[in-house]
Short mmCIF file of C-alpha atoms and ligand atoms in Angstrom, two decimals:
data_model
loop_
_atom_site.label_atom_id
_atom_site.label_comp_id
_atom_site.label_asym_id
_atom_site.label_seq_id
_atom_site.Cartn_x
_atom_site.Cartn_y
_atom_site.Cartn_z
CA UNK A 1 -6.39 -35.77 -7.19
CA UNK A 2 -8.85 -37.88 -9.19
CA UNK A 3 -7.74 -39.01 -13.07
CA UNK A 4 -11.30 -38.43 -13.61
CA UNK A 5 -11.25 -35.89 -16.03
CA UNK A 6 -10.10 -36.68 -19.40
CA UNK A 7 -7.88 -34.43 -21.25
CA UNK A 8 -9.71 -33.82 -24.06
CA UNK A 9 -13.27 -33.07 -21.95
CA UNK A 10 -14.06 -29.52 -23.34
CA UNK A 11 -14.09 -27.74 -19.72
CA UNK A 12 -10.75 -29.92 -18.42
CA UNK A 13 -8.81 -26.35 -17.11
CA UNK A 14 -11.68 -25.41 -15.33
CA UNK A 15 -12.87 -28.90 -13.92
CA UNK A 16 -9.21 -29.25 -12.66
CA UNK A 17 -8.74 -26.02 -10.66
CA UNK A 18 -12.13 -26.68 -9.40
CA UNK A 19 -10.55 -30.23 -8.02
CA UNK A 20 -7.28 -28.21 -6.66
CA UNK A 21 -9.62 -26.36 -4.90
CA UNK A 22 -12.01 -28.96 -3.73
CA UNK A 23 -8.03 -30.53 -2.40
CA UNK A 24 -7.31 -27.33 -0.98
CA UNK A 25 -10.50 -27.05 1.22
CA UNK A 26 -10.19 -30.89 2.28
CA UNK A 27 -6.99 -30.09 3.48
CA UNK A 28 -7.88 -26.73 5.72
CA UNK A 29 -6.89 -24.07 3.49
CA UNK A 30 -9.75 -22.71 1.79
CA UNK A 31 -13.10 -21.88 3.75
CA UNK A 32 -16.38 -22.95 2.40
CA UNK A 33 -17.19 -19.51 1.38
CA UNK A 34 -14.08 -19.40 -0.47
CA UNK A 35 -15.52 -22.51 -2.34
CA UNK A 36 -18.80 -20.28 -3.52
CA UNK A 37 -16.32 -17.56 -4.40
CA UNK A 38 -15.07 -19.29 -6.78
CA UNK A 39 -18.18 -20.52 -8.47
CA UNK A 40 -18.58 -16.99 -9.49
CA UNK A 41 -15.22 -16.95 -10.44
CA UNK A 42 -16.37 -19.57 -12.62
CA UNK A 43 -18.90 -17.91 -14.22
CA UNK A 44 -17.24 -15.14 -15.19
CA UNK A 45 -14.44 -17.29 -16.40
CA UNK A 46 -17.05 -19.13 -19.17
CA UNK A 47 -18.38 -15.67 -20.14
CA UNK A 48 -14.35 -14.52 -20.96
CA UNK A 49 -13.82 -18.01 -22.66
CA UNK A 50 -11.89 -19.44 -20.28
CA UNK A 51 -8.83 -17.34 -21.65
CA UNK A 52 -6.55 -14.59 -21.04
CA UNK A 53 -8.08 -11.59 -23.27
CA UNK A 54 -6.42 -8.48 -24.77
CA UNK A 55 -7.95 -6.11 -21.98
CA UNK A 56 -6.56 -8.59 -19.39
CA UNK A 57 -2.76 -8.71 -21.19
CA UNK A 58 -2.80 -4.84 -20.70
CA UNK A 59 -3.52 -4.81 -17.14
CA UNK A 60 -0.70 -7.21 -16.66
CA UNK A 61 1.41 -5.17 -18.64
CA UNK A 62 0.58 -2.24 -16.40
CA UNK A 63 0.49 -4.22 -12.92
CA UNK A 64 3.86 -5.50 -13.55
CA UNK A 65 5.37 -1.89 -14.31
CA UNK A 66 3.83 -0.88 -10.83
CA UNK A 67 5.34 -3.92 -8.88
CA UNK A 68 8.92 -3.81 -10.90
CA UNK A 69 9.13 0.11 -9.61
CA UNK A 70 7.24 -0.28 -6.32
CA UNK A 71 9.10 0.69 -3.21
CA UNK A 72 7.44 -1.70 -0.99
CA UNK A 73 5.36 -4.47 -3.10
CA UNK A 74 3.51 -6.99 -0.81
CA UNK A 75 1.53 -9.99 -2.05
CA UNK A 76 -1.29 -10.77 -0.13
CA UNK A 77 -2.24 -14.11 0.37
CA UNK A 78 -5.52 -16.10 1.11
CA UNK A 79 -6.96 -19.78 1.13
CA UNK A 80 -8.06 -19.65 -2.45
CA UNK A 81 -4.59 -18.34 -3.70
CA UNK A 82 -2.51 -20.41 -1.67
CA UNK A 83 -4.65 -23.81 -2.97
CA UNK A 84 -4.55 -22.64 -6.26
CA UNK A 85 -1.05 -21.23 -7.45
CA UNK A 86 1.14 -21.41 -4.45
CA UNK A 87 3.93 -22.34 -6.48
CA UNK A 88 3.33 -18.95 -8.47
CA UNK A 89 2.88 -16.45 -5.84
CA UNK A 90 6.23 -17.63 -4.28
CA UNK A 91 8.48 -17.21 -7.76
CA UNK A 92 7.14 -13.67 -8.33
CA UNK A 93 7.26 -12.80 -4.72
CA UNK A 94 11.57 -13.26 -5.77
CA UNK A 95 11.21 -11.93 -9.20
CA UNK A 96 9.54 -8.35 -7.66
CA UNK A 97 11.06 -8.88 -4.20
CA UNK A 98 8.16 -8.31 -2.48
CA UNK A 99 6.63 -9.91 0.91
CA UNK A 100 4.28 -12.26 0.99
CA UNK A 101 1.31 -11.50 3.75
CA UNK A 102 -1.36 -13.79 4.63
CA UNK A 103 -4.58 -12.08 4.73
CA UNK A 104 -8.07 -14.00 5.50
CA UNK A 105 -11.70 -12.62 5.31
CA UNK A 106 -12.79 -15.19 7.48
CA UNK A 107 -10.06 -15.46 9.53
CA UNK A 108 -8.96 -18.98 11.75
CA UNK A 109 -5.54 -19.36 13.42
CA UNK A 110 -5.72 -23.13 12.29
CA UNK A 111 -6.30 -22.42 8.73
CA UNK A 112 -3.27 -19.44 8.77
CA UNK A 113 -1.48 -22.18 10.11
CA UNK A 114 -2.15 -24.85 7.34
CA UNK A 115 -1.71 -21.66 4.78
CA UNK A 116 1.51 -21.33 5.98
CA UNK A 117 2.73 -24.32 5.85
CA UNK A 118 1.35 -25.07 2.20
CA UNK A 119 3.61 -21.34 0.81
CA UNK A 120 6.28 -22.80 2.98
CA UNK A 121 6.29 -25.86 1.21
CA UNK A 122 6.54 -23.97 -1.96
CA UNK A 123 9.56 -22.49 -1.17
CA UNK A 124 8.61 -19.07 0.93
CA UNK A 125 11.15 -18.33 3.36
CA UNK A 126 9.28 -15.34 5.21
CA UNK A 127 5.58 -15.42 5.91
CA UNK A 128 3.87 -12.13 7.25
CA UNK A 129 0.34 -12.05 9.12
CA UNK A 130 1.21 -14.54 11.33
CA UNK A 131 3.11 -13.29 14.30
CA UNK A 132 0.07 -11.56 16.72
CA UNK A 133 3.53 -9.22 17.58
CA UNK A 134 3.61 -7.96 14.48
CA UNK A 135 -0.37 -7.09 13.75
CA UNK A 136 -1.59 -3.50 13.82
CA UNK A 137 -5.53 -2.06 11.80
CA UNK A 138 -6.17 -0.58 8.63
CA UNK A 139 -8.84 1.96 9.25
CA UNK A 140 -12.83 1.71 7.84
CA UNK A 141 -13.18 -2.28 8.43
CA UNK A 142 -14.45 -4.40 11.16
CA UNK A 143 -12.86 -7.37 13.53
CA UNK A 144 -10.80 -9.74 12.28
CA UNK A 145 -10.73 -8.79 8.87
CA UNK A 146 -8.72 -5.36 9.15
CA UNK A 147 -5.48 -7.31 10.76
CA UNK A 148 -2.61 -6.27 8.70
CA UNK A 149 0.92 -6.76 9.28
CA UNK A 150 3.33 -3.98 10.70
CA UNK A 151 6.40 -4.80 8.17
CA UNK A 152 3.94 -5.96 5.11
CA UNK A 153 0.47 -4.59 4.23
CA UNK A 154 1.04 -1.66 6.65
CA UNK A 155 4.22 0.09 5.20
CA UNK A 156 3.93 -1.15 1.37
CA UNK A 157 3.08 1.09 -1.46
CA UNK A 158 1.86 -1.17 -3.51
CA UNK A 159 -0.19 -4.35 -3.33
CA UNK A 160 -1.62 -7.55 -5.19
CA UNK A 161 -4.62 -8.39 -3.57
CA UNK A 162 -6.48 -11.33 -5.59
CA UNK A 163 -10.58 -12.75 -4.92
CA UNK A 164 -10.83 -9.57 -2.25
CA UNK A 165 -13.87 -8.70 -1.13
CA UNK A 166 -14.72 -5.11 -2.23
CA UNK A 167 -14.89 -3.46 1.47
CA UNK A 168 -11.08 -4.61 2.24
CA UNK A 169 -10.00 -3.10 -1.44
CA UNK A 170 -11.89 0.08 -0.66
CA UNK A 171 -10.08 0.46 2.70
CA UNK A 172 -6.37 -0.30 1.24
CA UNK A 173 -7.44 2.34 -1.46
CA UNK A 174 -7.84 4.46 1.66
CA UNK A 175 -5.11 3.96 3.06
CA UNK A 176 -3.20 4.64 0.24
CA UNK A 177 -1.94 1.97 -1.14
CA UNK A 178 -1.60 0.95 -5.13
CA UNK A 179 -4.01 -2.09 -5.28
CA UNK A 180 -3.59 -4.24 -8.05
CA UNK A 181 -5.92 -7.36 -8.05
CA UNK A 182 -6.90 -10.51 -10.09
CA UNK A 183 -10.79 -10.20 -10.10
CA UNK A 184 -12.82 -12.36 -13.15
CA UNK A 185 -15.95 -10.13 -12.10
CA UNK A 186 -15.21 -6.88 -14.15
CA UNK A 187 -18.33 -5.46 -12.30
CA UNK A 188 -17.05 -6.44 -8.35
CA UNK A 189 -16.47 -3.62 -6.29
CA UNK A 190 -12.77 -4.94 -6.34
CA UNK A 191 -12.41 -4.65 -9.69
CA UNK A 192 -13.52 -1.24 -10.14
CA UNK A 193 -12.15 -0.22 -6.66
CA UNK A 194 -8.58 -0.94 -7.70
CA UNK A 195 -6.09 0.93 -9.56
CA UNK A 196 -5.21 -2.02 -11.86
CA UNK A 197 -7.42 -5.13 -12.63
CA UNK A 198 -6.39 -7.63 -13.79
CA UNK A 199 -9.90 -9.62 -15.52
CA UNK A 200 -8.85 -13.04 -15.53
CA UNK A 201 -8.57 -16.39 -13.33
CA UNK A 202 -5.77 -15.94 -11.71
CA UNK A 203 -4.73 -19.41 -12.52
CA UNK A 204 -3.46 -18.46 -16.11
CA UNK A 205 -3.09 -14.35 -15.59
CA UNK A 206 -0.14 -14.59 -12.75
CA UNK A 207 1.64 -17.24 -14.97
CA UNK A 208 1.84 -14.46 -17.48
CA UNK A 209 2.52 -11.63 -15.06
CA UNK A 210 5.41 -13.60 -13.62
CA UNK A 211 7.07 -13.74 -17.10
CA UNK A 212 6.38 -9.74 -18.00
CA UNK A 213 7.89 -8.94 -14.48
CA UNK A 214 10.65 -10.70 -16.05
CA UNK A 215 10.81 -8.70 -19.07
CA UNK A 216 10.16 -5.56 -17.59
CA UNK A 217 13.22 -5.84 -15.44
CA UNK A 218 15.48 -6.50 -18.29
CA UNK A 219 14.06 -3.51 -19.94
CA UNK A 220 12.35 -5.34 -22.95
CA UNK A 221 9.29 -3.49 -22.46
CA UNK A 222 8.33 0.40 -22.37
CA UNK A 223 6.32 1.81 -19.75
CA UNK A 224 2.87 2.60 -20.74
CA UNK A 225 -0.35 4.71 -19.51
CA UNK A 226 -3.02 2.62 -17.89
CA UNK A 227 -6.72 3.98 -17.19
CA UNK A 228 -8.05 0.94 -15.21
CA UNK A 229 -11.71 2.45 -15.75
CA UNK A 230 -10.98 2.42 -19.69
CA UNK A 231 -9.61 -1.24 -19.66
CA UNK A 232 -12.52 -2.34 -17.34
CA UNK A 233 -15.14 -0.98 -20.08
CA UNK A 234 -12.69 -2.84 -22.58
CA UNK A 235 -13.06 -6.39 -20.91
CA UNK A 236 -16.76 -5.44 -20.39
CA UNK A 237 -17.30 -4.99 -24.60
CA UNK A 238 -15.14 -8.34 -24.45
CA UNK A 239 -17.70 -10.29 -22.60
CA UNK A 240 -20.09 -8.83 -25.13
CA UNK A 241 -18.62 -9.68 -28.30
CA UNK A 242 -17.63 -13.32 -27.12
CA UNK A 243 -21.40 -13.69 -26.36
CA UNK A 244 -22.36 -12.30 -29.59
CA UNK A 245 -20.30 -14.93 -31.38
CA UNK A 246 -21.88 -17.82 -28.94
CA UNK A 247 -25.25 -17.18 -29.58
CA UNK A 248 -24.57 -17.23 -33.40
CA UNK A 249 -23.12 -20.70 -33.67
CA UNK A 250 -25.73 -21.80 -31.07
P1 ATP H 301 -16.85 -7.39 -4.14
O1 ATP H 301 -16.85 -7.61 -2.66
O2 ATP H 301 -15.53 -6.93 -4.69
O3 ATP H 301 -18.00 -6.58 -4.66
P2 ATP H 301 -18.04 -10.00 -4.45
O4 ATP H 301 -18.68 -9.80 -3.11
O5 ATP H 301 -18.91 -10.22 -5.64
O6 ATP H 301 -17.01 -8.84 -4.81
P3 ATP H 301 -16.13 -11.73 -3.20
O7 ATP H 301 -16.52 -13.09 -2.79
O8 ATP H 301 -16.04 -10.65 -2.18
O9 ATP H 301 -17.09 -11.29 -4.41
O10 ATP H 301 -14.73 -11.78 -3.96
C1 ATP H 301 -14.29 -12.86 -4.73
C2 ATP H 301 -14.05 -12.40 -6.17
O11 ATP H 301 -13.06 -13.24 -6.73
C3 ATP H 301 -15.27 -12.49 -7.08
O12 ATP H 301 -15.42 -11.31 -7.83
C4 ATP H 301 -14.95 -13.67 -8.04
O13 ATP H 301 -15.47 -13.46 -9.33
C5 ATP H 301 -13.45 -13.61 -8.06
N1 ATP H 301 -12.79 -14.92 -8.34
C6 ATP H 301 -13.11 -16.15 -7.86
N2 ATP H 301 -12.27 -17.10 -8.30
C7 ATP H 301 -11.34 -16.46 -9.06
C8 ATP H 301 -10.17 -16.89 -9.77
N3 ATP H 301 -9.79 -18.17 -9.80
N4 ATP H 301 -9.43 -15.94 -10.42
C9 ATP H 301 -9.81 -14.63 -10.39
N5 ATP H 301 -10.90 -14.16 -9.74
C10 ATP H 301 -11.66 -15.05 -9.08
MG1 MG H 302 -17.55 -9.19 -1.41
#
């Protein structure tokens, strides 16, 4: 990566996860419409402030209650995730004990591969989505893109899908499945498909998450009522009242 970017440049978080995932996509993990997802990712992350808000704390709160106590959590994985916070997805994958599925909107068998290879490297032991053996359909979604594992997306009860597109969350939802996702666009179909959203990049959010799965296990937190719909409106007026304060100092 380029020492380009000095520290104290004003947008130096975001100009460095846009270089991890500039890396990721020269090295075959992250297609080039993953690259425009994340400009609106972007977006959304300026009009939050570029930081974990209340609304988003809660939803990790709640998230982390439903994969501590979930039966059969899976993480599902993509080129985006796996450039940005491989590292991450691996140490709560232990801390929850849940699988870890690779799951592509614009699936190729030579980017799964180089996926694969890049969670391996961070320490997974046990990859799902890749063995054709193992592959059975969700319902309600065409081609390639409804490919889900038999032992991980399949049979869990609740999953962690993060930068899904809206039709995929809408068929898990189906399905059945407690979806829990990372989404910066409060407004995506994702985010207001899903039972918990988390509004955040999911750069800083699952940093946090990983630390209240933590707590929640040793019982340092109480369990809590979530209305995702509630907490959406909440980061919504968030937005609003960060702009507010922009446009007075500008
Ligand atoms: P939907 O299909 O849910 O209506 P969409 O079509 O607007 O959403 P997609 O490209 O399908 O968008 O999904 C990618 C989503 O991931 C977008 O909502 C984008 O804001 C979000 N996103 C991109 N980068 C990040 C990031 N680093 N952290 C969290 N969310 C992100
Ligand atoms: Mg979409």
């Amino acid at each position: 990566m380029t020492n380009l970017i000095p520290k104290s440049h004003p947008r130096a978080q975001s100009l460095y996860v846009r270089e991890r995932l500039v890396h990721a996509f020269d090295n075959g993990l992250v297609a080039k419409e993953g690259l425009m997802a994340h400009g609106r990712g972007e977006a959304f992350d300026y009009l939050i402030g570029e930081k974990t808000s209340k609304s988003a704390k809660n939803a990790i709160k709640a998230a982390a209650f439903a994969l501590v106590s979930a039966k059969y959590p899976v993480i599902s994985v993509n080129g985006n995730i796996a450039g940005l916070c491989p590292k991450e997805i691996v140490k709560l994958a232990k801390a929850v004990n849940a699988k870890i599925e690779i799951n592509l909107f614009y699936s190729s068998n030579k980017r799964k591969q180089n996926i694969l290879r890049t969670m391996q490297k961070n320490g997974a032991k046990e990859i799902l989505g890749v063995d054709k053996k193992n592959s059975t359909r969700i319902s309600g979604l065409d081609s390639a893109r409804r490919i889900i594992d038999k032992n991980g997306i399949y049979v869990a009860d609740v999953v962690l899908v993060s930068l899904e597109d809206g039709d995929r969350t809408i068929a898990l939802k189906k399905a059945g499945k407690k979806v829990i996702t990372f989404d910066l666009n409060p407004l995506s179909r994702t985010a207001q498909t899903a039972d918990i959203t988390i509004v955040d990049n999911v750069v800083r959010g699952i940093k946090e998450l990983i630390d209240t799965c933590v707590k929640v296990q040793k019982k340092k937190l109480q369990s809590m009522k979530f209305d995702n719909k509630k907490n959406l409106a909440k980061s919504i007026s968030e937005i609003r009242n960060y702009l507010e304060r922009r446009a007075k100092i500008a």
